[in-house]
PDB file of C-alpha atoms in Angstrom:
ATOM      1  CA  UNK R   2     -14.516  -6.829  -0.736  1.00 43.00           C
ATOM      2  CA  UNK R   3     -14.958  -3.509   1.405  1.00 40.00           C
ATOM      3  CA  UNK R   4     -13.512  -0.570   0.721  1.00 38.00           C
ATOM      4  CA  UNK R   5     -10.785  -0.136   2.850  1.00 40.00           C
ATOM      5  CA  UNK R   6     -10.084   3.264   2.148  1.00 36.00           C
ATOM      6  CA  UNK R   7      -9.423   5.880   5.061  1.00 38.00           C
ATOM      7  CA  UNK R   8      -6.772   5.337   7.649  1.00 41.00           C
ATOM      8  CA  UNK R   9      -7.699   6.843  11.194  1.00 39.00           C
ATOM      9  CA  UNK R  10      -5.671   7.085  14.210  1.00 37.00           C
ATOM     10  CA  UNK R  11      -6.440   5.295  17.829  1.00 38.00           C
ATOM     11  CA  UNK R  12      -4.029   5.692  20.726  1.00 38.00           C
ATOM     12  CA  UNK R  13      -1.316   3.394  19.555  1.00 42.00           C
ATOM     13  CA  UNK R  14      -2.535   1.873  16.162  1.00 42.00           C
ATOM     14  CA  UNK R  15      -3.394   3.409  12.767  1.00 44.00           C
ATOM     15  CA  UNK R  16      -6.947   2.136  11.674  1.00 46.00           C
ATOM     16  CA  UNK R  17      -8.339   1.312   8.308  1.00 46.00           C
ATOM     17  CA  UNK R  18     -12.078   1.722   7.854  1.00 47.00           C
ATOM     18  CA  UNK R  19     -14.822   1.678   5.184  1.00 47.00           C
ATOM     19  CA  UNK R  20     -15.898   5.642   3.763  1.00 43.00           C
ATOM     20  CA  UNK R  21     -19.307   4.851   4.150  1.00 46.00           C
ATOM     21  CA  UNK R  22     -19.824   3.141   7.337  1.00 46.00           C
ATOM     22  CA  UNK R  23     -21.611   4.585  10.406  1.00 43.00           C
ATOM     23  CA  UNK R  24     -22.637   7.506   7.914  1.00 39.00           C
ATOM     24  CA  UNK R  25     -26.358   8.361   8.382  1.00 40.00           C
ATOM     25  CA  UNK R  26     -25.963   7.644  12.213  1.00 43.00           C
ATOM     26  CA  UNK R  27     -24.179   9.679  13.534  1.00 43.00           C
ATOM     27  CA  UNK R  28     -25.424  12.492  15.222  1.00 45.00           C
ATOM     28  CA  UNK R  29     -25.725  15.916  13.103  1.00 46.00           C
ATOM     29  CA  UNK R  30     -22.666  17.910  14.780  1.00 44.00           C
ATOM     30  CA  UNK R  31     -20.320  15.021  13.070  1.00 45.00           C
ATOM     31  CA  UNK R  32     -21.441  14.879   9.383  1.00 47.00           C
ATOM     32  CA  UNK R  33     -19.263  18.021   9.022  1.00 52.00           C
ATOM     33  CA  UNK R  34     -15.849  17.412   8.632  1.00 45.00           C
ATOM     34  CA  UNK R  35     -13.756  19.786  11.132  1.00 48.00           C
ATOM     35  CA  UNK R  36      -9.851  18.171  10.460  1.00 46.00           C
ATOM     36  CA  UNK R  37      -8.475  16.958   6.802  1.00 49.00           C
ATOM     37  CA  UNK R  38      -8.892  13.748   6.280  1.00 47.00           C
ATOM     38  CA  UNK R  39      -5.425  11.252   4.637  1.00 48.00           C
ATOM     39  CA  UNK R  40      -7.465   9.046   1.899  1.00 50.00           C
ATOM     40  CA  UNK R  41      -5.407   6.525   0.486  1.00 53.00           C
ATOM     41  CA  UNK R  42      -4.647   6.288  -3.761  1.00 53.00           C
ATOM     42  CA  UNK R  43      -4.787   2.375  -3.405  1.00 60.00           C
ATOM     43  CA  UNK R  44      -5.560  -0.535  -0.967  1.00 70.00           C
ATOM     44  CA  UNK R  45      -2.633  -2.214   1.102  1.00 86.00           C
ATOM     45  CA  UNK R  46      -3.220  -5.522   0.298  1.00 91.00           C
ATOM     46  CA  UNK R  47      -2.009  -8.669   2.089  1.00 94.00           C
ATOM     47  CA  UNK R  48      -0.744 -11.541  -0.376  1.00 95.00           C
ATOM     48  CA  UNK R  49       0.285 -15.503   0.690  1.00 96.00           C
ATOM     49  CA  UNK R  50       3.820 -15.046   0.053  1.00 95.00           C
ATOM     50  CA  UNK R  51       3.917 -18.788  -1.204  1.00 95.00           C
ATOM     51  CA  UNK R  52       0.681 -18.770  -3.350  1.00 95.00           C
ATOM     52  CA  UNK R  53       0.936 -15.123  -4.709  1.00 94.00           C
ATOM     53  CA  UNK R  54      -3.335 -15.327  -3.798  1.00 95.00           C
ATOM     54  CA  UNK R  55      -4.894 -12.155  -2.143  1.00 95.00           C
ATOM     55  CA  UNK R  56      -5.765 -12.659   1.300  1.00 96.00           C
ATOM     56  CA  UNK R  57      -7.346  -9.338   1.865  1.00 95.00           C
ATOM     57  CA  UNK R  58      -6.680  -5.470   2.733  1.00 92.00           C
ATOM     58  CA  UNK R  59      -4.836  -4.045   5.801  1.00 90.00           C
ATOM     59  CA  UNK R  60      -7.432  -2.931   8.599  1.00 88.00           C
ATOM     60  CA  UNK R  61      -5.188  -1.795  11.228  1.00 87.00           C
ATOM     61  CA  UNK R  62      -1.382  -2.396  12.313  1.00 88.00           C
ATOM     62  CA  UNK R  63       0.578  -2.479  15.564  1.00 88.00           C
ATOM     63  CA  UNK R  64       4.096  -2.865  16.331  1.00 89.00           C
ATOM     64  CA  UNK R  65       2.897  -6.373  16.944  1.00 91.00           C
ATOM     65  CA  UNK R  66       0.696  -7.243  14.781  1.00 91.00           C
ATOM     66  CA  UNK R  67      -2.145  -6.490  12.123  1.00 93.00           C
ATOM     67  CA  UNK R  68      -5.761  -7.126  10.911  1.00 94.00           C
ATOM     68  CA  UNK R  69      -6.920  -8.395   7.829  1.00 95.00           C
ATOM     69  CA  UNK R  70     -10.686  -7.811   6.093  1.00 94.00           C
ATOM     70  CA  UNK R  71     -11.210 -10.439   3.722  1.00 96.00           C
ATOM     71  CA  UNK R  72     -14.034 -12.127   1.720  1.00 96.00           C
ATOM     72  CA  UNK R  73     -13.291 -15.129   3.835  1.00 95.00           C
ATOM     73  CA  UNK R  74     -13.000 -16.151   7.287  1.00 95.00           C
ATOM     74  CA  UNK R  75      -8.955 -17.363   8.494  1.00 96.00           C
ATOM     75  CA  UNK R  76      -8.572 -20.261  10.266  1.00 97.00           C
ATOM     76  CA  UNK R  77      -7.470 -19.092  14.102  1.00 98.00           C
ATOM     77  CA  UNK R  78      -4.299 -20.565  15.551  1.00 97.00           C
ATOM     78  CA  UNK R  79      -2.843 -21.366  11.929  1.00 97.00           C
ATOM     79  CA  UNK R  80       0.357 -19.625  11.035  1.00 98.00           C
ATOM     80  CA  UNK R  81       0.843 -17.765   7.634  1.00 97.00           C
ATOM     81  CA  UNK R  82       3.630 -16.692   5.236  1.00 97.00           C
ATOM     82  CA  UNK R  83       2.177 -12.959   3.992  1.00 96.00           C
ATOM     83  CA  UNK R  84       3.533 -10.787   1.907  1.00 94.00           C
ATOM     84  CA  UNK R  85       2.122  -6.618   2.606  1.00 90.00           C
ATOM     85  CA  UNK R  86       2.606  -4.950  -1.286  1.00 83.00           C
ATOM     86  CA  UNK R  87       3.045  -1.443  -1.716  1.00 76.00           C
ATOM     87  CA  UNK R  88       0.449   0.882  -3.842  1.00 68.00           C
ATOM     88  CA  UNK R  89       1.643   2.339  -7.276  1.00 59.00           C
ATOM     89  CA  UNK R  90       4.176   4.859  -5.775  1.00 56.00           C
ATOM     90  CA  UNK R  91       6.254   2.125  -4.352  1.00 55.00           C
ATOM     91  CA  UNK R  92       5.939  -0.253  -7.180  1.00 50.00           C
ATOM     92  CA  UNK R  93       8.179  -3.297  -6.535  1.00 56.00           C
ATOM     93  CA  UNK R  94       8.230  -2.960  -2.544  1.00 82.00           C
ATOM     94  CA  UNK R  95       7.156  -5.287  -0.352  1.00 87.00           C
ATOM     95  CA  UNK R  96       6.728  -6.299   3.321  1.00 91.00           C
ATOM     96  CA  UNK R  97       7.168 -10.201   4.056  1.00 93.00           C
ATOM     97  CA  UNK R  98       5.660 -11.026   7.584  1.00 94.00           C
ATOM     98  CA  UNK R  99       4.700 -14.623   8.975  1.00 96.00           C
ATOM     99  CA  UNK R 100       1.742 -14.699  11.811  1.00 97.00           C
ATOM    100  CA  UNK R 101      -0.288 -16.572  13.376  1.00 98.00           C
ATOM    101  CA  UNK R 102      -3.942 -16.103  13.290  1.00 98.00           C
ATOM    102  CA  UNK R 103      -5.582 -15.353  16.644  1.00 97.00           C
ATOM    103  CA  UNK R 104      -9.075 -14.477  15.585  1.00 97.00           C
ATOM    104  CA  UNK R 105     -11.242 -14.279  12.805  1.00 97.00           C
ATOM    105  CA  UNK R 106     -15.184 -12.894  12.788  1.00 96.00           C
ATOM    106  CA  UNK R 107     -17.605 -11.507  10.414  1.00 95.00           C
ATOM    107  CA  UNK R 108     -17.147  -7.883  10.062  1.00 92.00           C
ATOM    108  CA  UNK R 109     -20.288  -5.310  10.232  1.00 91.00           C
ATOM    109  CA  UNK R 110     -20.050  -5.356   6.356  1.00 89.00           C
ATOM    110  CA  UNK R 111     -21.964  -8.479   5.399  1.00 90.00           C
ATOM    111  CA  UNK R 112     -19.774 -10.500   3.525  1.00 92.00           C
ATOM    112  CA  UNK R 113     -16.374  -9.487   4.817  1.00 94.00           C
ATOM    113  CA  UNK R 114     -14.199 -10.610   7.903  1.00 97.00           C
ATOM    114  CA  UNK R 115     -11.482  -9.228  10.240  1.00 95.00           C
ATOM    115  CA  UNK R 116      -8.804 -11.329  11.065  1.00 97.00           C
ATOM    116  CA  UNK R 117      -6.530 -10.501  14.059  1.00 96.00           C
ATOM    117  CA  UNK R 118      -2.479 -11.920  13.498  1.00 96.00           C
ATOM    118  CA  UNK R 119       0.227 -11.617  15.798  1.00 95.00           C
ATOM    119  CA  UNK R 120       3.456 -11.328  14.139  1.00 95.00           C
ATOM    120  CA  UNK R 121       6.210 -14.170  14.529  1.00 94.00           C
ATOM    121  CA  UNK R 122       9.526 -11.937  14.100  1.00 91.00           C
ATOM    122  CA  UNK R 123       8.672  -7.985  13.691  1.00 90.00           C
ATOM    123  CA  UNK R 124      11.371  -6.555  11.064  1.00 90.00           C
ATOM    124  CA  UNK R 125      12.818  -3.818  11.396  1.00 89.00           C
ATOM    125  CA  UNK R 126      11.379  -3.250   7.836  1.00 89.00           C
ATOM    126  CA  UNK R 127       7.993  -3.249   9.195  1.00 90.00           C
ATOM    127  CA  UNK R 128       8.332  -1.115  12.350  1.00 90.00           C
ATOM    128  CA  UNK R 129       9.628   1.346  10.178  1.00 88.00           C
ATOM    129  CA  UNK R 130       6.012   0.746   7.971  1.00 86.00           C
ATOM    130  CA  UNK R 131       3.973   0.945  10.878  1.00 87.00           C
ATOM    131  CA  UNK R 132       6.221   4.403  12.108  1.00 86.00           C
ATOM    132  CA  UNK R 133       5.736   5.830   8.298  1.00 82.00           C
ATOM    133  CA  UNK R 134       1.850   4.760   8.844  1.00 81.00           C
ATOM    134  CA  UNK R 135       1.328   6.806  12.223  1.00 81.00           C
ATOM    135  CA  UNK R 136       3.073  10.069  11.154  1.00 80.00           C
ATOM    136  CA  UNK R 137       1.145   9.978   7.178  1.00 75.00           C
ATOM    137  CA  UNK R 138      -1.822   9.777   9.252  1.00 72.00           C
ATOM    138  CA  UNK R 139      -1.791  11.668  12.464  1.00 70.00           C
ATOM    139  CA  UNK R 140      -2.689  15.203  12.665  1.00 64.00           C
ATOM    140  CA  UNK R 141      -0.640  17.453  15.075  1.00 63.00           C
ATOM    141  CA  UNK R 142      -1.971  20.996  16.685  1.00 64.00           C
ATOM    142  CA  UNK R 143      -1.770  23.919  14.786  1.00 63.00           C
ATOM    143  CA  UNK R 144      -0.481  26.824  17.388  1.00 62.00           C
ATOM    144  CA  UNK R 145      -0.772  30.182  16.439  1.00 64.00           C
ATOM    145  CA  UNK R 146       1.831  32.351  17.798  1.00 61.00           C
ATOM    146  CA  UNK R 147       0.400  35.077  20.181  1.00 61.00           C
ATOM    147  CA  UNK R 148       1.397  38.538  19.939  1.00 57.00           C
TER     148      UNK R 148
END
């Protein structure tokens, strides 16, 4: 499965990517890091709340919705009963979500797949999620005060 790892921030969602991809192509003046970087202790993996089977890792989350990578492709326009488990710090927490899938492709990793679901009822357990999510990983100005 990839390694879902690092959690970056676009506009409105917070985005889940792989360490290693796009390194070696990009251009020279972004190799160097210039802001920290949040990198996550554990993945946040998605569960079939009935089965108890992994479905995959978190890719990215809206107040809407989500996207799963997985090993396998999800059937699009089926609905699913998930369950979202915490890492280690939050052992014994979980999220429980049903959605329906609205599109599944291969992912630029061979072998894995992003799956987009819309959610059927958002909790208010899960908007605050997605809130905690956005401020972990977004990364506000630093102002120096001027003389």
């Amino acid at each position: 499965m990839a390694q879902c790892l690092v959690f970056e921030v676009r506009s409105q969602r917070t985005v889940l990517r792989d360490r290693n991809s796009g390194l070696g192509r990009q251009p020279a003046m972004y190799k160097e890091r210039k802001i920290e970087r949040h990198q996550l202790q554990d993945y946040l993996q998605v569960f079939n709340r009935h089965t108890g089977r992994l479905m995959g890792c978190l890719g990215n989350v809206s107040g809407e919705g989500l996207m799963l990578i997985s090993e396998l492709p999800v059937l699009v326009g089926a609905r699913f009963d998930l369950c979202l488990k915490m890492p280690n710090g939050n052992i014994g927490q979980s999220i429980d979500l049903s959605a329906k899938c609205l599109w599944s492709h291969e992912d630029e990793t061979p072998g894995s797949y992003d799956s987009g679901f819309e959610l059927s009822q958002v909790s208010t357990e899960y908007l605050a999620f997605v809130q905690l999510l956005r401020e972990y990983f977004c990364f506000y100005p630093f102002y120096e005060a001027s003389a």
